[in-house]
Short mmCIF file of C-alpha atoms and ligand atoms in Angstrom, two decimals:
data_model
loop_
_atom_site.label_atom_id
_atom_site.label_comp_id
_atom_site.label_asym_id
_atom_site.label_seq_id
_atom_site.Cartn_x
_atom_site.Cartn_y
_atom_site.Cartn_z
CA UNK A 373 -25.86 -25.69 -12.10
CA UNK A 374 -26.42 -27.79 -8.97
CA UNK A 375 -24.20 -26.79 -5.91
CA UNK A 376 -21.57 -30.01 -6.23
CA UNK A 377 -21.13 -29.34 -9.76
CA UNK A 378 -17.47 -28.97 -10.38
CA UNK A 379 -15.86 -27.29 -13.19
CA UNK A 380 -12.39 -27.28 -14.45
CA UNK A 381 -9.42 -24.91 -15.09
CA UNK A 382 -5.87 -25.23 -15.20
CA UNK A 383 -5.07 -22.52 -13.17
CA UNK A 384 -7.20 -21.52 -9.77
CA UNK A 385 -6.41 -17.88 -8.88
CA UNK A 386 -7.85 -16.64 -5.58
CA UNK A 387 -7.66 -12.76 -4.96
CA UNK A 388 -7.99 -10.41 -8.19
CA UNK A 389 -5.52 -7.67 -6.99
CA UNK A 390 -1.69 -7.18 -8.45
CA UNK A 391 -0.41 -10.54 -7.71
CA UNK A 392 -3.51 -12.69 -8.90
CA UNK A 393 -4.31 -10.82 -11.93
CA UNK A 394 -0.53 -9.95 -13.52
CA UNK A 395 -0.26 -13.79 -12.46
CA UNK A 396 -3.18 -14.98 -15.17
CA UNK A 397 -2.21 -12.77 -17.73
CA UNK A 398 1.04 -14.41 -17.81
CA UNK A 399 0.08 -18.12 -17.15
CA UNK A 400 -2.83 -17.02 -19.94
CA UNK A 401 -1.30 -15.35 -22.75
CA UNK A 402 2.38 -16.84 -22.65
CA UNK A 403 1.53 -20.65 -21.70
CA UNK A 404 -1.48 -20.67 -23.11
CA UNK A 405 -3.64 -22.03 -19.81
CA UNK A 406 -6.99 -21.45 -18.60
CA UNK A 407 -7.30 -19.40 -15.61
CA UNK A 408 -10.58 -18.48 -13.02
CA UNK A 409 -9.52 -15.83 -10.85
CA UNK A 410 -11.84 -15.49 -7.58
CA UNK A 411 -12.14 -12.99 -5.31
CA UNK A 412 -14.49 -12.43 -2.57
CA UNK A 413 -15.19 -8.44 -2.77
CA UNK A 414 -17.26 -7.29 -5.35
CA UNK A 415 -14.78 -5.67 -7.77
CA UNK A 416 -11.27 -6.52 -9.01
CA UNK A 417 -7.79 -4.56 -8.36
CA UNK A 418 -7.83 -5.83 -4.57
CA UNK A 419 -6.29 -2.90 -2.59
CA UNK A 420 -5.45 -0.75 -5.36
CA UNK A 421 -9.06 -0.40 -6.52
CA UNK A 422 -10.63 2.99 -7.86
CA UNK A 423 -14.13 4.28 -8.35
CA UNK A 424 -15.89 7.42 -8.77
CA UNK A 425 -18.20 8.82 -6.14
CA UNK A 426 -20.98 10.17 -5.44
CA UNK A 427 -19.54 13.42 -6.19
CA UNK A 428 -17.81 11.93 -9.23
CA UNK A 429 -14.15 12.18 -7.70
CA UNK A 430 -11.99 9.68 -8.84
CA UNK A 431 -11.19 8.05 -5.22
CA UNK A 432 -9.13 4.89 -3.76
CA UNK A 433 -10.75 2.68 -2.00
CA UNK A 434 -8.70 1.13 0.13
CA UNK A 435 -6.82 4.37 1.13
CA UNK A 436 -4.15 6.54 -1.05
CA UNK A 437 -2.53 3.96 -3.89
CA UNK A 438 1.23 6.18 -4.69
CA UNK A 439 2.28 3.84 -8.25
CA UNK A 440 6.75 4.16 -8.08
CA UNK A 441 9.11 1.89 -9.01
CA UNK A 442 12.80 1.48 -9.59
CA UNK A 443 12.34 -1.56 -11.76
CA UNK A 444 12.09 -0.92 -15.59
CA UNK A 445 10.89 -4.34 -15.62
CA UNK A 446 7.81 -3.84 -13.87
CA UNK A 447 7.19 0.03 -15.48
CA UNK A 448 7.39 -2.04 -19.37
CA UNK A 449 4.85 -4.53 -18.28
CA UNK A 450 2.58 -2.30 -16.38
CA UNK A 451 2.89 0.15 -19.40
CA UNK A 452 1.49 -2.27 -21.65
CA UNK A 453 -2.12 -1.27 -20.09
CA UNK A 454 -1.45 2.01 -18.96
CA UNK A 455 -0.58 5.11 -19.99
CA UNK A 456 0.93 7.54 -16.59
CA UNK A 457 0.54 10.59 -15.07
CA UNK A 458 3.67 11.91 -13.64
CA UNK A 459 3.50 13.14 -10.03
CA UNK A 460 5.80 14.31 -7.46
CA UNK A 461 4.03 13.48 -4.31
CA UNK A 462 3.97 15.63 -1.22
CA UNK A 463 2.72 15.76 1.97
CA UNK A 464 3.18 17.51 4.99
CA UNK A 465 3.15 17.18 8.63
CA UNK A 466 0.15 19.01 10.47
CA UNK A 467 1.13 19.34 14.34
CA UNK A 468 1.68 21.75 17.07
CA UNK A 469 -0.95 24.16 15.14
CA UNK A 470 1.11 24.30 11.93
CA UNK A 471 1.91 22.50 8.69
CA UNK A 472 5.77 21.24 8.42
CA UNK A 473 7.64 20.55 5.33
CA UNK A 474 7.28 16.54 5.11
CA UNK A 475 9.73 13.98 4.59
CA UNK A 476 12.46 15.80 7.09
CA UNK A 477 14.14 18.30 5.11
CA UNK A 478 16.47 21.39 4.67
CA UNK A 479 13.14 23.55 5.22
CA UNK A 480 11.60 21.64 8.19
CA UNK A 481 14.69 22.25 9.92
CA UNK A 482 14.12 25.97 8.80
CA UNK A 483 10.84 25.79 10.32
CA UNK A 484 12.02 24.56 13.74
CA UNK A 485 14.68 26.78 14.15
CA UNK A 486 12.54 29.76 12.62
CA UNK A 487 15.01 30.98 10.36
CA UNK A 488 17.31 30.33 7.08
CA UNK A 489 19.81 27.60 6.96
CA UNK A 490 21.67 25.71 4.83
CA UNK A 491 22.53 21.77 4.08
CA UNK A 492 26.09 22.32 6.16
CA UNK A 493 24.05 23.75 8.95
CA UNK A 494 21.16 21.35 8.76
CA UNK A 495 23.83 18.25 8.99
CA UNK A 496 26.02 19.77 11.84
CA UNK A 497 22.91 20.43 14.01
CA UNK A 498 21.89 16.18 12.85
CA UNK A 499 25.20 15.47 13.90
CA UNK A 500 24.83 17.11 17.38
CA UNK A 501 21.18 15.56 18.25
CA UNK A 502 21.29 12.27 16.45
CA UNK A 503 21.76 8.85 18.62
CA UNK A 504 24.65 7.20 18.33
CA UNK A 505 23.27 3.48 17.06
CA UNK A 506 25.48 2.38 14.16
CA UNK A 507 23.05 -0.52 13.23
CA UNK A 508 19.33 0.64 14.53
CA UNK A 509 17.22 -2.61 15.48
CA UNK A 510 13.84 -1.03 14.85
CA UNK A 511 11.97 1.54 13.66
CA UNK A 512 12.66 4.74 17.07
CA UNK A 513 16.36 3.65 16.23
CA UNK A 514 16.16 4.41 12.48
CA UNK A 515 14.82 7.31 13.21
CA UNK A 516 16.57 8.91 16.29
CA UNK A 517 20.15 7.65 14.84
CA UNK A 518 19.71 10.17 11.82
CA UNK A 519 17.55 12.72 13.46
CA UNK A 520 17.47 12.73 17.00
CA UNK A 521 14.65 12.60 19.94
CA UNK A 522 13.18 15.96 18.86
CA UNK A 523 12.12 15.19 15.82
CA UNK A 524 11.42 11.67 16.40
CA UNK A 525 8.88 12.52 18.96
CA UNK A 526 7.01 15.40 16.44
CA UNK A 527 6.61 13.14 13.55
CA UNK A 528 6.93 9.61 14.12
CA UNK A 529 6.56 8.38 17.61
CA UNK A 530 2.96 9.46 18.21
CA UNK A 531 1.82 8.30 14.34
CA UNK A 532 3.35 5.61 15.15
CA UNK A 533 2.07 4.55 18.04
CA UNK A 534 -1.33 4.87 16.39
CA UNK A 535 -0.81 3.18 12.89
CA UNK A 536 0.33 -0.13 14.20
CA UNK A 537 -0.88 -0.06 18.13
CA UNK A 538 2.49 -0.71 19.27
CA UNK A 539 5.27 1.42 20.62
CA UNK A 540 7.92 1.88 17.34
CA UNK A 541 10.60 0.27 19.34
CA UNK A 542 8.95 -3.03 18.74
CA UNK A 543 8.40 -2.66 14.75
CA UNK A 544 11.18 -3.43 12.60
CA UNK A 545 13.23 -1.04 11.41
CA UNK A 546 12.01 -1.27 8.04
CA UNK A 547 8.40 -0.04 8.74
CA UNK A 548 10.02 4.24 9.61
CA UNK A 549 12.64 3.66 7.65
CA UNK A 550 10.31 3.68 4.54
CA UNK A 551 9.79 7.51 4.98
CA UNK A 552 12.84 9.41 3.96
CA UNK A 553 14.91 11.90 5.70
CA UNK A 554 17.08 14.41 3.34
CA UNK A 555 19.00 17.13 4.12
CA UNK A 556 18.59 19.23 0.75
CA UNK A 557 15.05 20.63 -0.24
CA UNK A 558 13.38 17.50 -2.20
CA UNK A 559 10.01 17.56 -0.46
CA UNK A 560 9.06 14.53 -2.06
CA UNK A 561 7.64 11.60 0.04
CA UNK A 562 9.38 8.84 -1.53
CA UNK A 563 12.51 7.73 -2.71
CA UNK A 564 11.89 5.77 -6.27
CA UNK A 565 12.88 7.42 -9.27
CA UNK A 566 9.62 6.67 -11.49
CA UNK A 567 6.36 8.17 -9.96
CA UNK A 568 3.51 8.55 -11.61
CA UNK A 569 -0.18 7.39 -11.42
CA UNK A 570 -1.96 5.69 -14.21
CA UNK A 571 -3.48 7.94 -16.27
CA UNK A 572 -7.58 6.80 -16.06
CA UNK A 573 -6.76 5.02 -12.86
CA UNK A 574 -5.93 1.82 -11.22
CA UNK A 575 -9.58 -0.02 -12.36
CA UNK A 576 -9.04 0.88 -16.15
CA UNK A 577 -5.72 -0.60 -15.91
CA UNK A 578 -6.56 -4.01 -14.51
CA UNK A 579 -10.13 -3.83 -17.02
CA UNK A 580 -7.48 -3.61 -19.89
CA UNK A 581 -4.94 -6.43 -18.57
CA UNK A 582 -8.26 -8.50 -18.37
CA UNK A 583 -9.27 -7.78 -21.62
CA UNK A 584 -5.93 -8.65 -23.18
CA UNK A 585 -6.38 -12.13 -21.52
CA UNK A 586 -8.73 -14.27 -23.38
CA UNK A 587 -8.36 -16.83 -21.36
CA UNK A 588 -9.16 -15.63 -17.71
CA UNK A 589 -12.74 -15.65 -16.31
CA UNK A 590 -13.06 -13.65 -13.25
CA UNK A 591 -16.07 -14.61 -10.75
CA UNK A 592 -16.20 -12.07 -8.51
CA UNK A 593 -17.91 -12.71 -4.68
CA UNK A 594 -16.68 -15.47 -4.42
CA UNK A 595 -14.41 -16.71 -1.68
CA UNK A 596 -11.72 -19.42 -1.87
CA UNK A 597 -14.10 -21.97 0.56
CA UNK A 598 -17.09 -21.66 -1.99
CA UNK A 599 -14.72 -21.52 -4.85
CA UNK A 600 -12.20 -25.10 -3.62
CA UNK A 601 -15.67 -26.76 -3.95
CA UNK A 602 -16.98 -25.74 -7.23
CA UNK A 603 -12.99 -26.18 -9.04
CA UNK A 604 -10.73 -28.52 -10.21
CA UNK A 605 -7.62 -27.30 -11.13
CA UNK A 606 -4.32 -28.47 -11.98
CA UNK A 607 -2.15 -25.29 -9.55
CA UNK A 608 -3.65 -23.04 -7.35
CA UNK A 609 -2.32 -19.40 -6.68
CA UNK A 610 -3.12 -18.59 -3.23
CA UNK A 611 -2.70 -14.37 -2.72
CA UNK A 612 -5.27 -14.05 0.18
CA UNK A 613 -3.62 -14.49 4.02
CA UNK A 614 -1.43 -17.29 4.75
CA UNK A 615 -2.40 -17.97 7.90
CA UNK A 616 -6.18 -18.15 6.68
CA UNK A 617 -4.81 -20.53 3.87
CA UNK A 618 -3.84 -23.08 6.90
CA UNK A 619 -7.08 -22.56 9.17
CA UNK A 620 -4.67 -20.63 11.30
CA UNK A 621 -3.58 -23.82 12.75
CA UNK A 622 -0.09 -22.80 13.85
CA UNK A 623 -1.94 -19.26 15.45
CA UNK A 624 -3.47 -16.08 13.62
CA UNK A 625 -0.60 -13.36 12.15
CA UNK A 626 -1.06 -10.38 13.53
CA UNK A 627 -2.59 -7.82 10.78
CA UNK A 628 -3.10 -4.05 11.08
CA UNK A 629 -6.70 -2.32 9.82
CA UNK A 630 -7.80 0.66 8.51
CA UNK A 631 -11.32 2.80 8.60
CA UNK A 632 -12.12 5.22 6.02
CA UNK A 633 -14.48 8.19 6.30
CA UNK A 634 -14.81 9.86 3.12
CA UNK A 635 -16.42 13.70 2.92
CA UNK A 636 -17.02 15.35 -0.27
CA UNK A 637 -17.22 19.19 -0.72
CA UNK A 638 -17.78 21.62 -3.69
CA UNK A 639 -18.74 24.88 -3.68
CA UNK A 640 -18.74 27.73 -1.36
CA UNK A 641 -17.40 25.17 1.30
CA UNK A 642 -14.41 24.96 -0.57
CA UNK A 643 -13.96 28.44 -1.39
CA UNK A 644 -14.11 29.07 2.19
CA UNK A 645 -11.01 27.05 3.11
CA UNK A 646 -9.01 29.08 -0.20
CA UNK A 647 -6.86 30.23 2.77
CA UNK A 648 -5.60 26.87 3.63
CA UNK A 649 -5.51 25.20 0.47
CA UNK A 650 -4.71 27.67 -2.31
CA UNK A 651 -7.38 26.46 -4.65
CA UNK A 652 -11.10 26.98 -4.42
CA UNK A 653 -11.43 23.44 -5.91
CA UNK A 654 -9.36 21.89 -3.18
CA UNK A 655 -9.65 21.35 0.50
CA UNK A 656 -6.32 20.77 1.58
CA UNK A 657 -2.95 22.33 0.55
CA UNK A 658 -1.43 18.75 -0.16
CA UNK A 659 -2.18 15.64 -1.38
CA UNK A 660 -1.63 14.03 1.74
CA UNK A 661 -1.72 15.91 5.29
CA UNK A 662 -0.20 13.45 8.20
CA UNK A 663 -1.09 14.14 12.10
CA UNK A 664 1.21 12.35 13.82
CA UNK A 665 0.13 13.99 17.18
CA UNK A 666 -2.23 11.81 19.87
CA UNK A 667 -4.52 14.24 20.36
CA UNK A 668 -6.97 13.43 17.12
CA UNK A 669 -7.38 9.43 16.42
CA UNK A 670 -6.44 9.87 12.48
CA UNK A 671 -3.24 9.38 10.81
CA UNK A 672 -3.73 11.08 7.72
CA UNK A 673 -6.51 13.11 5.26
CA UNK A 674 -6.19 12.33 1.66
CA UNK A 675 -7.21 14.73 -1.24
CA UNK A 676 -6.17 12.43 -3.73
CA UNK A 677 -7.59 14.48 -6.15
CA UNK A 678 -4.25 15.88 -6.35
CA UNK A 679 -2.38 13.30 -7.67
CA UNK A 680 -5.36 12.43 -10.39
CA UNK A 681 -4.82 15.88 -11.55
CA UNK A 682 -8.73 15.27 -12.01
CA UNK A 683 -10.36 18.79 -13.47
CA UNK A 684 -13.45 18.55 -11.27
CA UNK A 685 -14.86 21.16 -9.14
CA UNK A 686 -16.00 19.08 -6.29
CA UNK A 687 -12.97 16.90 -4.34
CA UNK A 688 -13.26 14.33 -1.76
CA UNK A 689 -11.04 13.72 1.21
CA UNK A 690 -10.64 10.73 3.26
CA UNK A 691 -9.19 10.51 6.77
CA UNK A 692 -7.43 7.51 7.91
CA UNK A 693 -8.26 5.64 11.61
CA UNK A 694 -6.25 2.76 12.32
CA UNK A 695 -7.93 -0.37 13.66
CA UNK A 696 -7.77 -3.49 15.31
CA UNK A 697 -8.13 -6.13 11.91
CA UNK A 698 -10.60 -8.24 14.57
CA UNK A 699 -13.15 -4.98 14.06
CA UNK A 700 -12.62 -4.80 10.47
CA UNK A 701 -11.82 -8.51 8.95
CA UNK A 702 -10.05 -6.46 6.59
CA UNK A 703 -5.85 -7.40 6.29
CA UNK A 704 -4.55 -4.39 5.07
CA UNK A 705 -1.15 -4.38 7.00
CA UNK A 706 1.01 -7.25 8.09
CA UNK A 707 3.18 -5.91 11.51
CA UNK A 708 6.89 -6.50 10.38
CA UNK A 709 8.19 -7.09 13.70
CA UNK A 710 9.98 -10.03 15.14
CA UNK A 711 7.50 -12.52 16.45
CA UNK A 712 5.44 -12.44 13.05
CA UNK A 713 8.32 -13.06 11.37
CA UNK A 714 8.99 -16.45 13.17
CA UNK A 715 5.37 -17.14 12.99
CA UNK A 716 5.33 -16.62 9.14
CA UNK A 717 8.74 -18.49 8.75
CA UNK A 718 6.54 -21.65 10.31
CA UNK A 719 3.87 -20.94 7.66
CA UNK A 720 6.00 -20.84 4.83
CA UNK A 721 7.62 -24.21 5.83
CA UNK A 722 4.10 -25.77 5.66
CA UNK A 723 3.27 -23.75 2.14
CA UNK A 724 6.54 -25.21 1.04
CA UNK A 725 4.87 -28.35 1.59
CA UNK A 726 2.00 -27.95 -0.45
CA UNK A 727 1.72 -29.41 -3.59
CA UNK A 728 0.74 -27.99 -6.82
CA UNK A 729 -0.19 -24.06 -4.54
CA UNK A 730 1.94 -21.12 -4.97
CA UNK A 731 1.49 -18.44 -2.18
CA UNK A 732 2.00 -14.74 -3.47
CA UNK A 733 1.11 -10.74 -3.08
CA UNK A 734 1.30 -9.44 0.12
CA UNK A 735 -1.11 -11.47 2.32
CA UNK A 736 0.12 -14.60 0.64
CA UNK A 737 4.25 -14.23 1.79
CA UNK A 738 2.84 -11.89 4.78
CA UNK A 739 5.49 -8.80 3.40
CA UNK A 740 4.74 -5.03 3.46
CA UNK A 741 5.12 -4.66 -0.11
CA UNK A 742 4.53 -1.85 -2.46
CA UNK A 743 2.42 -2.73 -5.60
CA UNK A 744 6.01 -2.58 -7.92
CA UNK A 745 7.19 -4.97 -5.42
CA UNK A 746 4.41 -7.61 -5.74
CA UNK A 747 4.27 -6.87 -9.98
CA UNK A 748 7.69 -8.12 -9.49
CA UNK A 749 7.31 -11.28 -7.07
CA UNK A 750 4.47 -11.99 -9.56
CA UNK A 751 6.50 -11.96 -12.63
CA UNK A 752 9.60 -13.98 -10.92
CA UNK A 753 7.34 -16.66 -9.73
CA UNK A 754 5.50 -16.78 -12.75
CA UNK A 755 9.46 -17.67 -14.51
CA UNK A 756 9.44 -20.61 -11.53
CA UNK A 757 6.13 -22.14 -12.93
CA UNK A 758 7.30 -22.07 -16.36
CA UNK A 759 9.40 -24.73 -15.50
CA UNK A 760 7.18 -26.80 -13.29
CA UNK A 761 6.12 -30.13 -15.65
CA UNK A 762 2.42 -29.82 -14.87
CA UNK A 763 1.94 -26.74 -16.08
CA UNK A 764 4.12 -27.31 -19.27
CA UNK A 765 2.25 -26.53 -22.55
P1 FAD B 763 -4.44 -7.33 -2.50
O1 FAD B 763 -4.50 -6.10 -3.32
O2 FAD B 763 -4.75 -7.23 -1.05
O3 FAD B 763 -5.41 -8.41 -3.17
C1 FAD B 763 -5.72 -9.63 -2.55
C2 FAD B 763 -7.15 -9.97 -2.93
O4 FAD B 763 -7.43 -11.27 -2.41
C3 FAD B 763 -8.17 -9.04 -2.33
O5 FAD B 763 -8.97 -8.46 -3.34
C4 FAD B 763 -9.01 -9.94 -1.42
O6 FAD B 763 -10.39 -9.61 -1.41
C5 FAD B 763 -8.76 -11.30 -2.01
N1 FAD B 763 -8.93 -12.39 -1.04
C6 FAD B 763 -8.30 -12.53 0.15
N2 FAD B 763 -8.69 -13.65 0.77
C7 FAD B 763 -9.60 -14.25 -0.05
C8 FAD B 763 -10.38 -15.42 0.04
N3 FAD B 763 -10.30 -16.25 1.09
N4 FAD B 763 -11.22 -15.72 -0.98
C9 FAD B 763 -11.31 -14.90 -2.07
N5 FAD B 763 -10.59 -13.76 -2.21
C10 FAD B 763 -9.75 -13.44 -1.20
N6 FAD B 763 1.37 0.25 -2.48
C11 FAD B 763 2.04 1.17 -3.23
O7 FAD B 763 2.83 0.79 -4.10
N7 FAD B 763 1.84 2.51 -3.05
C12 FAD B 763 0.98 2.99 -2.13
O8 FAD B 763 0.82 4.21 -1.98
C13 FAD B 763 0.24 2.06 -1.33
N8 FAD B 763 -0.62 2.50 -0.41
C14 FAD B 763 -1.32 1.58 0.34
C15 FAD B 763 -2.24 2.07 1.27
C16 FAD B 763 -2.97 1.18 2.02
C17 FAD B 763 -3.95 1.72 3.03
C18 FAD B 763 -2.79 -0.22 1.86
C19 FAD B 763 -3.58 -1.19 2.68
C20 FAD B 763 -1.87 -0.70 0.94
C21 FAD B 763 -1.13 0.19 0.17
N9 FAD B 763 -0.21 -0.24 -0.79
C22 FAD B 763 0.49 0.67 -1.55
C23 FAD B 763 0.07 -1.67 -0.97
C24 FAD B 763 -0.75 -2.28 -2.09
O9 FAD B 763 -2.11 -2.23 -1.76
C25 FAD B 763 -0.29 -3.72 -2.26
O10 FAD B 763 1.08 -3.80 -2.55
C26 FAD B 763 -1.02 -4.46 -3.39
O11 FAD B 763 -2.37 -4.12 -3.47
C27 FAD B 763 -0.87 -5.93 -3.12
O12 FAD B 763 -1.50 -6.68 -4.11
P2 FAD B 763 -1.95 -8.15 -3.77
O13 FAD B 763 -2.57 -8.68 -5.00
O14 FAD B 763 -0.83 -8.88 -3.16
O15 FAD B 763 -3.02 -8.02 -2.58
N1 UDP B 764 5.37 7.31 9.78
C1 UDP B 764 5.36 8.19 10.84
N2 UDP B 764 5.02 9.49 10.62
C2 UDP B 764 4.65 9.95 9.40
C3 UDP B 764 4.65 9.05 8.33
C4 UDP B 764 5.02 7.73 8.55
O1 UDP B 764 5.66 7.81 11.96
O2 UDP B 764 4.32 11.14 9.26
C5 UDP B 764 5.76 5.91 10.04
C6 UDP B 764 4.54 5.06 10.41
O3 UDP B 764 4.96 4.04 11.29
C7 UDP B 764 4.11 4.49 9.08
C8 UDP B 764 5.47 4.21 8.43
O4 UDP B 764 6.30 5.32 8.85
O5 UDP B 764 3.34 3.34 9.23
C9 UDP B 764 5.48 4.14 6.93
O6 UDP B 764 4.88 5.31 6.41
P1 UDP B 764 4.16 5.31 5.00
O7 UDP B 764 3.65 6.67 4.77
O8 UDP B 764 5.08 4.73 4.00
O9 UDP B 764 2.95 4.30 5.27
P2 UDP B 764 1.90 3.60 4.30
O10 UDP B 764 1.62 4.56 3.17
O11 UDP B 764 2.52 2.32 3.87
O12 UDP B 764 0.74 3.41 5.19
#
């Protein structure tokens, strides 16, 4: 094929994660149109994408992927190509030398005060400490109006302050307010009643989706530049960054990065940490281990290898540095905070004036969204296209 060549397809799709690929399937298999989904990395599932190491652990690539959902609607569709793995998933809080019962609960408070207590307690002593702020603005007033400066300052300020590079009092409220706070013992981390992974993994599940679309070719390194050259379609479905989308004419959205050091260990390394973890297959006592304190540069370690429930001797954990997106290229994290907000809001006026382009997923509407939550923006917009004439049957 010569470089100008052009080819055709009803349906240009650029990004292979959630949004792009739940998008084909539907504009495949229920209106019957061709679809080419591009993506520039070398593997599909976008940021939800699994592998097995070098060590042959099951691991995320793009840091710890937690499937739950309150949506039935999203569980049936996903279910069609999965089957799941319940899992209750936990983490604690490693700081000031110790490990602390994570989300705030009865038994972290048990911890602080070094003894028993119970709910009635627990609330009283909330009631006493907590900051009077009937409708917090952002994310230190979520947090001290329900559990006070103490607390606040152990567990959130300092991850905080790391994660996103800003103080919390200038991220929304939305951003601590994802984490739970509970007065009873439910230790788990979130709040959605269906949690579960899926059973062989994120990658399997998007494999079968694919293969229950005949009509969807995937071309894989590909970006949407190379890829606006060598198509003509009749819609485009835009799920990479907005602002990239527009040449970043109006000025760049501010994104949050990630590194990722994995470390695998089997053997007598890992029966030589039994103390702390409880297993001699594991390294770490949870799943998920936060450090919300300033003194070490990570946010989190992940042995996701308990949530798998993978029967493998060797693990892998990964630890978590946040970074500048300008070191990384790499998206992961829009800032929900006030100025972005306007500065999307100007975006999404000019993507309301594009033709024939739908912008979805979580770089494409600039939203902190959970994978349920795009599944779902994916399936609603999918019922808008239905009706638009050019893409009618
Ligand atoms: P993505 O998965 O980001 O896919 C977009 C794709 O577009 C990417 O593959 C990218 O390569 C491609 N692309 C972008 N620009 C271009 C271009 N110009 N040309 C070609 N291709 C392009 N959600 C949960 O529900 N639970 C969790 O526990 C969870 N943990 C997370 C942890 C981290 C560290 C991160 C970053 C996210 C986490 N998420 C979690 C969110 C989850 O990753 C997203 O909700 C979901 O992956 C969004 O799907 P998407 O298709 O919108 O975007
Ligand atoms: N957070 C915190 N301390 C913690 C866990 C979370 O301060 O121990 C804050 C932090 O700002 C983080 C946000 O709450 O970015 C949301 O946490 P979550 O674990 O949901 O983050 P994600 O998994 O989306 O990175």
């Amino acid at each position: 094929m010569s470089a100008c060549e052009t080819h055709t397809t009803d349906v240009l799709i650029v990004g292979a994660g959630f949004a792009g690929l739940v998008m084909a399937e539907r504009l495949s298999n229920e209106l019957g149109l061709s679809c080419v989904v591009v993506d520039k990395r070398d593997h599909i599932g976008g940021n939800a994408y699994d592998y097995y190491d070098h060590a042959g652990v099951l691991v995320h690539k793009y840091g710890p992927h937690y499937f739950r959902s309150n949506s039935k609607k999203v569980i049936d569709y996903l279910s069609q190509y999965t089957e799941w793995r319940p899992v209750e998933y936990r983490v604690s809080s490693y700081t000031e030398g110790q490990y602390w019962s994570f989300p705030i609960n009865l038994t972290t408070y048990e911890q602080l005060i070094g003894k028993p207590a119970t709910s009635a307690e627990f609330e009283a002593w909330l009631e006493s400490v907590r900051e009077d702020i009937p409708t917090p603005q952002n994310s230190e007033e979520v947090i001290t109006s329900q559990v006070g400066r103490e607390l606040y300052e152990k567990f959130f300020k300092g991850y905080t302050q790391k994660q996103w590079k800003r103080d919390p009092s200038e991220l929304d409220s939305s951003v601590c307010g994802r984490v739970p706070i509970r007065t009873n013992r439910d230790e788990r981390y979130l709040r959605e009643e269906f949690q579960a992974m899926p059973k062989e993994g994120y990658t399997v599940l998007f494999e079968k989706l694919i293969k229950a679309t005949p009509n969807v070719e995937i071309e894989l390194e590909q970006d949407w530049e190379a890829a606006r050259e060598k198509w003509t379609y009749k819609h485009l479905i835009f799920t990479g960054p907005i602002d990239a989308y527009f040449n970043y004419s109006l000025g760049k959205l501010p994104y949050r990065s990630l590194k990722f050091e994995h470390e695998s260990f089997q053997g007598n390394e890992l029966e030589e940490r039994e103390s702390v973890s409880g297993s001699p297959t594991h390294w770490q006592p949870e799943m998920q281990v936060n450090y919300p304190s300033l003194d070490v540069d990570f946010t989190r370690i992940v042995e996701i290898k308990h949530a798998t429930g993978q029967k493998i001797e060797a693990t892998t954990i990964v630890r978590e540095y946040p970074a500048d997106y300008e070191d990384t290229a790499e998206p992961y994290y829009p800032v929900p905070m006030a100025s972005s907000k306007a500065l999307y809001k100007q975006y999404e006026a000019l993507a309301q004036k594009e033709e024939n382009v739908t912008f979805l997923g979580r770089l494409g509407t600039y939203r902190y969204y959970n994978m349920d939550q795009v599944v779902a923006m994916a399936l609603k917009q999918f019922e808008n296209l239905k009706k638009e004439a050019h893409l009618a049957p």
